[in-house]
Coordinates of C-alpha atoms in Angstrom, one line a residue:
X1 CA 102.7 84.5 120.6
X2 CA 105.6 86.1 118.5
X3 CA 105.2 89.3 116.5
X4 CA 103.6 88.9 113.4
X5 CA 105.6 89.9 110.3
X6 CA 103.8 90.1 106.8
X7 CA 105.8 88.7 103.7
X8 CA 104.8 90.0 100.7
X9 CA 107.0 88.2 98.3
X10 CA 106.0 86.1 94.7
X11 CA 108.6 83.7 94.6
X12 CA 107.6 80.3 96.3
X13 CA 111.3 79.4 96.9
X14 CA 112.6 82.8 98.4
X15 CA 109.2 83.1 100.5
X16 CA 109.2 79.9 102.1
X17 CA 113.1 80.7 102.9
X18 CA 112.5 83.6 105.0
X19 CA 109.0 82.0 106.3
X20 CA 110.5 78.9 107.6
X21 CA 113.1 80.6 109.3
X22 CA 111.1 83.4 111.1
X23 CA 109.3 80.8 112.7
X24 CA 112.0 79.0 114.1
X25 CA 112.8 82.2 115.3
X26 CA 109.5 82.5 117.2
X27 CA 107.8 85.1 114.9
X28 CA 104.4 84.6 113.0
X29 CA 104.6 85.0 109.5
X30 CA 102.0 85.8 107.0
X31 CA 102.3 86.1 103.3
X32 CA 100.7 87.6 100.3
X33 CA 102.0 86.6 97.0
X34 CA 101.4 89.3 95.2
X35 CA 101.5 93.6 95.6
X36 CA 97.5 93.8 95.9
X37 CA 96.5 91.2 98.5
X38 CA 100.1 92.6 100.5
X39 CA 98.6 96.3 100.7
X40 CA 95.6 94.8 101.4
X41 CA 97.0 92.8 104.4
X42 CA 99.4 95.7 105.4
X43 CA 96.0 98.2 105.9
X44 CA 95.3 96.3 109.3
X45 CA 97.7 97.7 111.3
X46 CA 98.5 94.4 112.9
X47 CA 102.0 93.6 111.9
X48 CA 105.4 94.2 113.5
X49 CA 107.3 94.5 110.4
X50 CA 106.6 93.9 106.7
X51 CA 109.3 92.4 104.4
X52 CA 108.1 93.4 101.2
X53 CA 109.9 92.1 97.4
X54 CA 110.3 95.5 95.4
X55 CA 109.3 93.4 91.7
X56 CA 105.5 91.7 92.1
X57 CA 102.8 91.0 90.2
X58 CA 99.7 93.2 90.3
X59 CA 101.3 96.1 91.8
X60 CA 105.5 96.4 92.5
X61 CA 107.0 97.1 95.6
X62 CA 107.6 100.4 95.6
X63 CA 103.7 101.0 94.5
X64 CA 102.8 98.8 97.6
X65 CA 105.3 101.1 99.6
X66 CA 103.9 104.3 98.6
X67 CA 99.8 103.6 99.1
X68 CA 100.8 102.7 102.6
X69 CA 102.7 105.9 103.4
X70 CA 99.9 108.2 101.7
X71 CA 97.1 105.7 104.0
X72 CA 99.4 106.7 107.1
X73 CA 100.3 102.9 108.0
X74 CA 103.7 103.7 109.7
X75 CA 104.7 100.1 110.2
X76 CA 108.2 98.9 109.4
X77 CA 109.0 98.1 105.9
X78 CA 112.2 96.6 105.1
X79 CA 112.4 96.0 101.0
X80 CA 114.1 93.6 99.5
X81 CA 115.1 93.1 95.7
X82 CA 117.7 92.2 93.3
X83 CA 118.2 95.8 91.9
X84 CA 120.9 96.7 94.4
X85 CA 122.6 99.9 93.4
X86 CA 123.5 102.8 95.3
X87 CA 120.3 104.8 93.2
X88 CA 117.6 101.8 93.6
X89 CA 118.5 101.5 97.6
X90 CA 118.4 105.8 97.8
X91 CA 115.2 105.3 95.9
X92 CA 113.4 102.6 98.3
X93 CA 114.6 105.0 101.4
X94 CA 113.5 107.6 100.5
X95 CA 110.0 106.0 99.4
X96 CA 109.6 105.4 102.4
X97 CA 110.8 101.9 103.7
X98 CA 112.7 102.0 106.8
X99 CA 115.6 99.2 105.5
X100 CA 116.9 97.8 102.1
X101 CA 118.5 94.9 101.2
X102 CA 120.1 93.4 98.4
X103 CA 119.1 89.9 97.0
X104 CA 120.7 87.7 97.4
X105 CA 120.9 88.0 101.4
X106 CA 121.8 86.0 104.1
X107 CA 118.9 85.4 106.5
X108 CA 120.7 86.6 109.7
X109 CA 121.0 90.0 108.1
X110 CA 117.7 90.1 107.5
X111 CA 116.2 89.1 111.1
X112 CA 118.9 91.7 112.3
X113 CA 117.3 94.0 110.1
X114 CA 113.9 92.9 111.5
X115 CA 114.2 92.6 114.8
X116 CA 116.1 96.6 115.2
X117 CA 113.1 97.7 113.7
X118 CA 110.5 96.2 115.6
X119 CA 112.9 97.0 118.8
X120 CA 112.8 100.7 117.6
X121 CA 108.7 100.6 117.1
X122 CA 108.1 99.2 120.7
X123 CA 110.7 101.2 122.6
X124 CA 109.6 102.7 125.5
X125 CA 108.8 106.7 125.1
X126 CA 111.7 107.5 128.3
X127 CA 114.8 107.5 125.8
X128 CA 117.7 104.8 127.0
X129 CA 120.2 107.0 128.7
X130 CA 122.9 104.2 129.8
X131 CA 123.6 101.2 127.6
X132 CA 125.5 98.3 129.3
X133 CA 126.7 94.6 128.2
X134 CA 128.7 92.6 131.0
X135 CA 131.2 95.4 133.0
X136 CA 131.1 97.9 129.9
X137 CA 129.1 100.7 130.4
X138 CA 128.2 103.7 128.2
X139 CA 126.8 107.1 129.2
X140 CA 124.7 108.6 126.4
X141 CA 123.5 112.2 128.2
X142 CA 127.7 112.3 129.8
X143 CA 129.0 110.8 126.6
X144 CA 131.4 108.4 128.8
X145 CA 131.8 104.9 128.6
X146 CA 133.9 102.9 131.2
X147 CA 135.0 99.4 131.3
X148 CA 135.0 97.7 134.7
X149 CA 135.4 100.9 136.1
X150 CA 138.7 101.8 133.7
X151 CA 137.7 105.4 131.5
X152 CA 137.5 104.5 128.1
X153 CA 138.4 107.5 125.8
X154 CA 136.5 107.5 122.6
X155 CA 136.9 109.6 119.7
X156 CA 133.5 110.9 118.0
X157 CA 132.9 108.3 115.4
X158 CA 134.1 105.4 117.7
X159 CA 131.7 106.4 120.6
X160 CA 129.0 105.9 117.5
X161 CA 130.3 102.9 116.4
X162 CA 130.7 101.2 119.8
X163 CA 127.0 103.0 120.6
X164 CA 125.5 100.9 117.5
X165 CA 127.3 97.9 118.5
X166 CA 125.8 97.8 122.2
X167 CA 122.2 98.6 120.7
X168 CA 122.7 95.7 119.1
X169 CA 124.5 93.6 122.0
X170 CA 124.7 89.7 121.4
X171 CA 124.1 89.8 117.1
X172 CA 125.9 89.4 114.5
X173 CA 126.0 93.4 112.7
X174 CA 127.3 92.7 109.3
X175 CA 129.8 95.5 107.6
X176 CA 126.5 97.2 105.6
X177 CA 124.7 97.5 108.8
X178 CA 127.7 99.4 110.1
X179 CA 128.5 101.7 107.1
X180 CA 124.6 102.3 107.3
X181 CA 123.8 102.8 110.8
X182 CA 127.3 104.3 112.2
X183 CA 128.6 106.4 108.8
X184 CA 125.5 106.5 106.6
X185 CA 126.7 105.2 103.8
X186 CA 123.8 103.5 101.8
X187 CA 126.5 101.8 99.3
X188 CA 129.6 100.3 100.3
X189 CA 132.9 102.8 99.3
X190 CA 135.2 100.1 98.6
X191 CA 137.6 100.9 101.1
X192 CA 138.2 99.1 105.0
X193 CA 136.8 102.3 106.9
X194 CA 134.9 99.6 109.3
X195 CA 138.3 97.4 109.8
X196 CA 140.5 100.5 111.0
X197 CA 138.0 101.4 113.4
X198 CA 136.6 98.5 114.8
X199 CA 140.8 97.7 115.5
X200 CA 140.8 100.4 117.3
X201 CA 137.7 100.4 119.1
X202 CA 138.8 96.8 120.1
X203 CA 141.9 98.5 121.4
X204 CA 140.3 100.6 124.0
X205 CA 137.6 98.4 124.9
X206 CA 139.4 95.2 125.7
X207 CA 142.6 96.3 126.9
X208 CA 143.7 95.1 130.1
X209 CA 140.0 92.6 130.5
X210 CA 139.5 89.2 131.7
X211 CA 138.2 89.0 128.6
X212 CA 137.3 90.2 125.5
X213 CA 133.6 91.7 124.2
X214 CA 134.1 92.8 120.3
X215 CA 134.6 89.3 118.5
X216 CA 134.6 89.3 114.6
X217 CA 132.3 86.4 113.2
X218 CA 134.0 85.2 110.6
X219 CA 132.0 84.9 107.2
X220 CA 129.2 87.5 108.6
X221 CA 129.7 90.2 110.6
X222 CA 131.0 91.7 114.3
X223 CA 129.2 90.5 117.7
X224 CA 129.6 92.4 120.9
X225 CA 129.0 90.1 124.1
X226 CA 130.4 87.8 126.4
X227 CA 129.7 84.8 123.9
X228 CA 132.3 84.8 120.7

């Protein structure tokens, strides 16, 4: 049985979106409708990840967010809702959710979204030290990373940005999940920081291979893995 994710969303249309498509994806998926019966739900301590709409009926999002944290329930709470400025996604972080994202969304953000966080909550306590995908290698204690043998020289931010990209080997990132996770910006800055870089971390990683690993996906997001 997959992980169980609790939705706790009011709109029939939106709910049954992400619903359907988490359980193609092999997840089971619960819902509540409204804020009380999804605190209520969220007290058991059974679920992976909750997805959880900031505006319900009964008692909002954030309301939701904040009994839970106060209870001690430390599961995974990615919120989602229409009020997307740089203030309402700085307010739901530091409420306490773990992830925010804007409606409208596309739904392979969101199980990206889902399935870092769930990876985070069931990683092993023996921190990764070495993070591989095909012939490149990355040394977290000896900050190295080598391709097929061949030094690759990194500067600071690009050794984060390629370390983000391998933690997240074979999916789609999408530009917010890089400004957010690599240079924690929780608002886009309007300018094509993510571009330069992933050039030139493209550069140095594929030079001189049989072939490459950084593909962009065009319409979503950056992949790194042997599949384009």
């Amino acid at each position: 049985m997959g992980h169980k994710i609790l939705l706790v969303e009011d709109d029939d249309a939106t709910a049954h979106y992400i619903a359907k498509g988490l359980s193609e994806e092999g997840f089971v998926v619960d819902r509540a409708d409204n804020g009380r019966d999804g605190l209520f739900h969220a007290t058991d301590g059974s679920y992976a990840c909750i997805v959880l709409d900031r505006m319900l009926p009964g008692l909002d999002g954030m309301a939701v967010l904040g009994a839970l944290r106060s209870a001690g329930v430390e599961t995974p709470v990615i919120v989602l809702s229409a009020l997307g400025s740089a203030d309402d996604r700085i307010k739901g972080l530091t409420s306490g959710s773990d992830d925010y994202l804007g409606k409208p969304f596309a739904f392979a953000e969101l199980l990206a979204r889902i399935r870092l966080l769930i990876r985070r909550g069931t990683a092993s306590a023996a921190p990764e030290t070495v993070l591989r995908c095909d012939d490149l290698e990355m040394d977290l204690l000896a900050r190295r990373v080598r391709r097929g043998g061949r030094a690759v020289e990194l500067q600071p931010r690009e050794f984060r940005l390629l370390e983000f990209l391998l933690r997240h080997a074979d999916q789609v990132v999408t530009r917010t999940m890089l400004l957010e996770g690599v240079w924690d910006y929780h608002f886009d800055p309007g300018t094509n920081v993510v571009d330069v870089h992933l050039s030139r971390l493209r550069k140095k990683v594929d030079e001189g291979a049989a072939r490459p690993l950084l593909h962009t996906v065009r319409g979503a997001g950056y992949r790194l893995g042997t599949t384009p």
